[in-house]
Amino acid sequence: MNAVIIVAGGKGLRMGGDIPKQFLPIGGKPVLMRTIDRFLQFDATIQVVLVLPESQQGYWRELCEKYNFSQPYTLANGGETRFHSVKNGLAKVSPAATLVGVHDGVRPFVSFETIQATYEAAARTEAAVPVINVVETIRYIVSDKDSKTVPRSEYRLVQTPQVFSASLLRAAYNQPCLAKYLEGSLQTVAEVFTDDASVVEKFGHRVTLVSGNRENIKITTPFDLAIASALL
């Protein structure tokens, strides 16, 4: 069986409101519900592990009742950083799961093709992430007074779900060398391990890149919310 950990710990500060971004409605339905639906529409047997801060779980249950949302999922508590949240979610993944994806709760427009390609690649190589080409010019900041253009063909924008063999992801999140980072500041952990691929690479495993879909945006600002409404 497959599993997906959906991480939804955002506070919505960049939205400028009090409601966390994952709970904001698009097309009359909260973003997070659309994200969960996407994976269950792709695979009705997939185990969904939803990671939410404890402080948001009561509000989430109210939303589920309001929108009659009864999709199956396993709930895990959010942690201090994304790293901690994913580790908490991983503890709730069934031992029967062979592949585990990690997906941002505010990416409701991932295509079935992207999900399938990423899980299939992970089945072959144990680690796969979806990416898209960079279409704008990129400049590297050398110092406060200097910058230079870098070839955009050498870069990719990373999306989710990032998918791994369950055994590899568990081993990567429990590797002994992580202790020195976890004993430091939370900011250090967040900066070093920006995604799950970075944790797996620290473990010494290569990550396979597959094509993502450009509509698979991460909704973090009011502009993103407007784009999401247009996509619907």
Coordinates of C-alpha atoms in Angstrom, one line a residue:
M1 CA 0.0 0.0 0.0
N2 CA 1.0 3.6 -0.4
A3 CA 0.8 6.5 2.1
V4 CA 1.0 10.2 2.0
I5 CA 1.8 12.6 4.8
I6 CA 0.0 15.9 4.2
V7 CA 1.7 18.7 6.2
A8 CA -0.5 21.6 7.1
G9 CA 1.1 23.7 9.8
G10 CA 0.9 27.2 8.3
K11 CA -0.2 30.1 10.3
G12 CA -1.3 32.2 7.3
L13 CA 0.7 35.3 8.3
R14 CA 1.4 36.2 4.7
M15 CA -2.3 36.1 4.0
G16 CA -2.8 39.0 6.4
G17 CA -5.6 37.3 8.3
D18 CA -6.3 35.2 11.4
I19 CA -7.4 32.0 9.5
P20 CA -4.5 29.7 8.6
K21 CA -4.1 29.5 4.8
Q22 CA -4.9 25.8 4.7
F23 CA -8.4 26.5 6.0
L24 CA -9.3 29.3 3.6
P25 CA -12.0 28.4 1.1
I26 CA -11.6 28.3 -2.6
G27 CA -14.6 27.5 -4.7
G28 CA -16.7 27.1 -1.5
K29 CA -14.4 24.4 0.0
P30 CA -11.3 24.7 2.3
V31 CA -7.9 24.3 0.6
L32 CA -6.9 21.4 2.8
M33 CA -10.0 19.4 2.0
R34 CA -9.3 19.8 -1.7
T35 CA -5.8 18.6 -1.2
I36 CA -6.9 15.5 0.7
D37 CA -9.6 14.8 -1.9
R38 CA -7.0 15.0 -4.6
F39 CA -5.0 12.0 -3.3
L40 CA -8.0 9.9 -2.5
Q41 CA -9.4 10.5 -5.9
F42 CA -6.2 9.3 -7.3
D43 CA -6.0 6.2 -5.1
A44 CA -8.9 5.4 -2.8
T45 CA -6.7 2.9 -0.8
I46 CA -3.9 5.4 0.0
Q47 CA -3.4 6.1 3.7
V48 CA -3.6 9.8 4.3
V49 CA -1.8 11.1 7.4
L50 CA -2.7 14.7 8.2
V51 CA -0.3 16.7 10.3
L52 CA -1.9 19.6 12.0
P53 CA -0.8 21.7 15.0
E54 CA -2.8 20.7 18.1
S55 CA -4.0 24.3 18.4
Q56 CA -5.7 24.0 15.0
Q57 CA -7.3 20.6 15.3
G58 CA -10.5 21.8 17.1
Y59 CA -11.1 24.3 14.3
W60 CA -10.4 21.6 11.7
R61 CA -13.0 19.3 13.2
E62 CA -15.5 22.2 13.1
L63 CA -14.8 22.6 9.4
C64 CA -15.2 18.9 8.8
E65 CA -18.6 19.0 10.4
K66 CA -19.6 22.2 8.6
Y67 CA -18.6 20.8 5.2
N68 CA -19.7 17.2 5.8
F69 CA -16.1 16.1 5.2
S70 CA -15.8 12.5 6.1
Q71 CA -12.8 11.3 4.1
P72 CA -10.6 8.8 6.0
Y73 CA -7.3 10.1 7.4
T74 CA -5.0 9.6 10.4
L75 CA -4.2 12.7 12.4
A76 CA -0.8 13.6 13.7
N77 CA 0.4 16.5 15.8
G78 CA 2.4 19.2 14.1
G79 CA 5.9 19.9 15.3
E80 CA 8.1 23.0 15.9
T81 CA 9.4 22.9 12.3
R82 CA 8.5 21.0 9.1
F83 CA 11.2 18.5 9.9
H84 CA 9.5 17.7 13.3
S85 CA 6.0 17.6 11.7
V86 CA 7.0 15.1 9.0
K87 CA 8.7 13.0 11.6
N88 CA 5.5 13.0 13.7
G89 CA 3.5 12.1 10.6
L90 CA 5.9 9.3 9.7
A91 CA 5.3 7.7 13.1
K92 CA 1.6 7.3 12.1
V93 CA 2.3 5.7 8.8
S94 CA 1.2 2.1 8.6
P95 CA 3.9 -0.6 8.7
A96 CA 2.3 -2.0 5.6
A97 CA 3.1 1.1 3.6
T98 CA 5.9 0.6 1.1
L99 CA 6.0 4.1 -0.4
V100 CA 5.4 7.3 1.5
G101 CA 4.8 10.7 -0.1
V102 CA 5.1 14.0 1.7
H103 CA 2.9 16.8 0.4
D104 CA 2.1 20.4 1.2
G105 CA -1.4 20.8 2.5
V106 CA -1.7 24.0 0.5
R107 CA -1.0 22.4 -2.9
P108 CA -4.5 21.3 -4.0
F109 CA -3.8 21.3 -7.7
V110 CA -1.2 18.6 -8.1
S111 CA -2.1 16.6 -11.1
F112 CA -2.8 12.8 -11.2
E113 CA 0.1 12.6 -13.7
T114 CA 2.5 14.2 -11.3
I115 CA 1.4 11.9 -8.4
Q116 CA 1.6 8.8 -10.5
A117 CA 5.0 9.7 -12.0
T118 CA 6.5 10.5 -8.6
Y119 CA 5.3 7.3 -6.9
E120 CA 6.4 5.2 -9.9
A121 CA 9.8 6.7 -9.9
A122 CA 10.1 6.2 -6.1
A123 CA 9.2 2.5 -6.6
R124 CA 12.2 2.2 -8.9
T125 CA 14.8 4.4 -7.2
E126 CA 13.4 4.8 -3.6
A127 CA 13.4 8.7 -3.8
A128 CA 11.7 11.0 -6.2
V129 CA 10.6 14.6 -6.3
P130 CA 8.6 16.6 -8.9
V131 CA 10.2 19.7 -10.4
I132 CA 9.4 22.3 -13.1
N133 CA 11.7 24.4 -15.3
V134 CA 12.7 27.9 -14.3
V135 CA 11.3 30.3 -16.8
E136 CA 12.6 33.6 -15.5
T137 CA 16.2 34.9 -15.3
I138 CA 17.9 34.2 -12.0
R139 CA 20.5 36.3 -10.3
Y140 CA 22.8 35.1 -7.6
I141 CA 23.5 37.6 -4.8
V142 CA 27.2 37.6 -4.2
S143 CA 27.2 40.4 -1.6
D144 CA 25.1 43.5 -0.6
K145 CA 26.6 45.4 -3.6
D146 CA 27.1 42.7 -6.2
S147 CA 25.1 40.0 -8.0
K148 CA 25.4 37.9 -11.2
T149 CA 23.2 36.1 -13.6
V150 CA 23.3 32.3 -13.4
P151 CA 22.1 29.9 -16.1
R152 CA 18.5 29.0 -15.4
S153 CA 18.8 25.7 -17.3
E154 CA 20.9 24.4 -14.4
Y155 CA 18.1 25.0 -11.8
R156 CA 14.6 23.6 -11.1
L157 CA 11.7 24.6 -8.9
V158 CA 10.8 21.8 -6.5
Q159 CA 7.2 20.7 -5.8
T160 CA 5.5 18.0 -3.8
P161 CA 4.6 15.2 -3.3
Q162 CA 8.1 14.1 -2.6
V163 CA 8.0 10.3 -2.5
F164 CA 10.3 7.7 -0.9
S165 CA 10.4 4.1 0.1
A166 CA 9.0 3.9 3.6
S167 CA 12.1 2.2 5.0
L168 CA 14.5 4.8 3.5
L169 CA 12.5 7.8 4.8
R170 CA 12.3 6.3 8.3
A171 CA 16.1 5.6 8.3
A172 CA 16.8 9.1 7.0
Y173 CA 14.8 10.8 9.7
N174 CA 16.5 8.7 12.3
Q175 CA 20.1 9.1 11.1
P176 CA 22.5 9.8 14.0
C177 CA 24.2 12.8 12.4
L178 CA 20.9 14.8 12.7
A179 CA 21.4 15.1 16.4
K180 CA 23.8 18.0 16.1
Y181 CA 21.2 20.0 14.1
L182 CA 18.3 19.1 16.3
E183 CA 20.2 20.2 19.4
G184 CA 20.7 23.6 17.8
S185 CA 18.2 26.4 17.1
L186 CA 14.9 25.7 15.3
Q187 CA 15.9 28.2 12.7
T188 CA 19.0 26.1 11.9
V189 CA 16.9 23.0 11.4
A190 CA 14.5 24.9 9.2
E191 CA 17.3 26.3 7.1
V192 CA 19.3 23.1 6.7
F193 CA 16.3 20.8 6.0
T194 CA 14.0 22.8 3.7
D195 CA 12.3 19.6 2.5
D196 CA 12.3 15.9 2.8
A197 CA 14.7 15.4 -0.1
S198 CA 17.3 17.3 1.8
V199 CA 17.0 14.9 4.7
V200 CA 17.3 11.9 2.4
E201 CA 20.3 13.4 0.6
K202 CA 22.0 14.0 4.0
F203 CA 21.5 10.2 4.5
G204 CA 23.5 9.7 1.3
H205 CA 20.8 8.7 -1.1
R206 CA 20.3 10.2 -4.6
V207 CA 17.0 11.8 -5.5
T208 CA 15.3 11.3 -8.8
L209 CA 13.6 14.2 -10.5
V210 CA 10.4 13.8 -12.4
S211 CA 8.2 16.4 -14.2
G212 CA 5.7 18.3 -12.1
N213 CA 2.8 20.4 -13.2
R214 CA 2.9 24.2 -13.2
E215 CA -0.6 24.4 -11.7
N216 CA 0.7 22.7 -8.6
I217 CA 1.2 26.0 -6.8
K218 CA 1.7 26.5 -3.1
I219 CA -0.9 28.8 -1.8
T220 CA 0.8 31.2 0.6
T221 CA -0.3 34.7 -0.3
P222 CA -3.5 36.5 -1.3
F223 CA -2.2 36.6 -4.9
D224 CA -1.9 32.8 -4.8
L225 CA -5.5 32.5 -3.5
A226 CA -6.7 34.6 -6.5
I227 CA -4.8 32.3 -8.9
A228 CA -6.3 29.3 -7.2
S229 CA -9.8 30.6 -7.7
A230 CA -9.0 31.2 -11.3
L231 CA -7.6 27.7 -11.7
L232 CA -10.9 26.2 -10.3

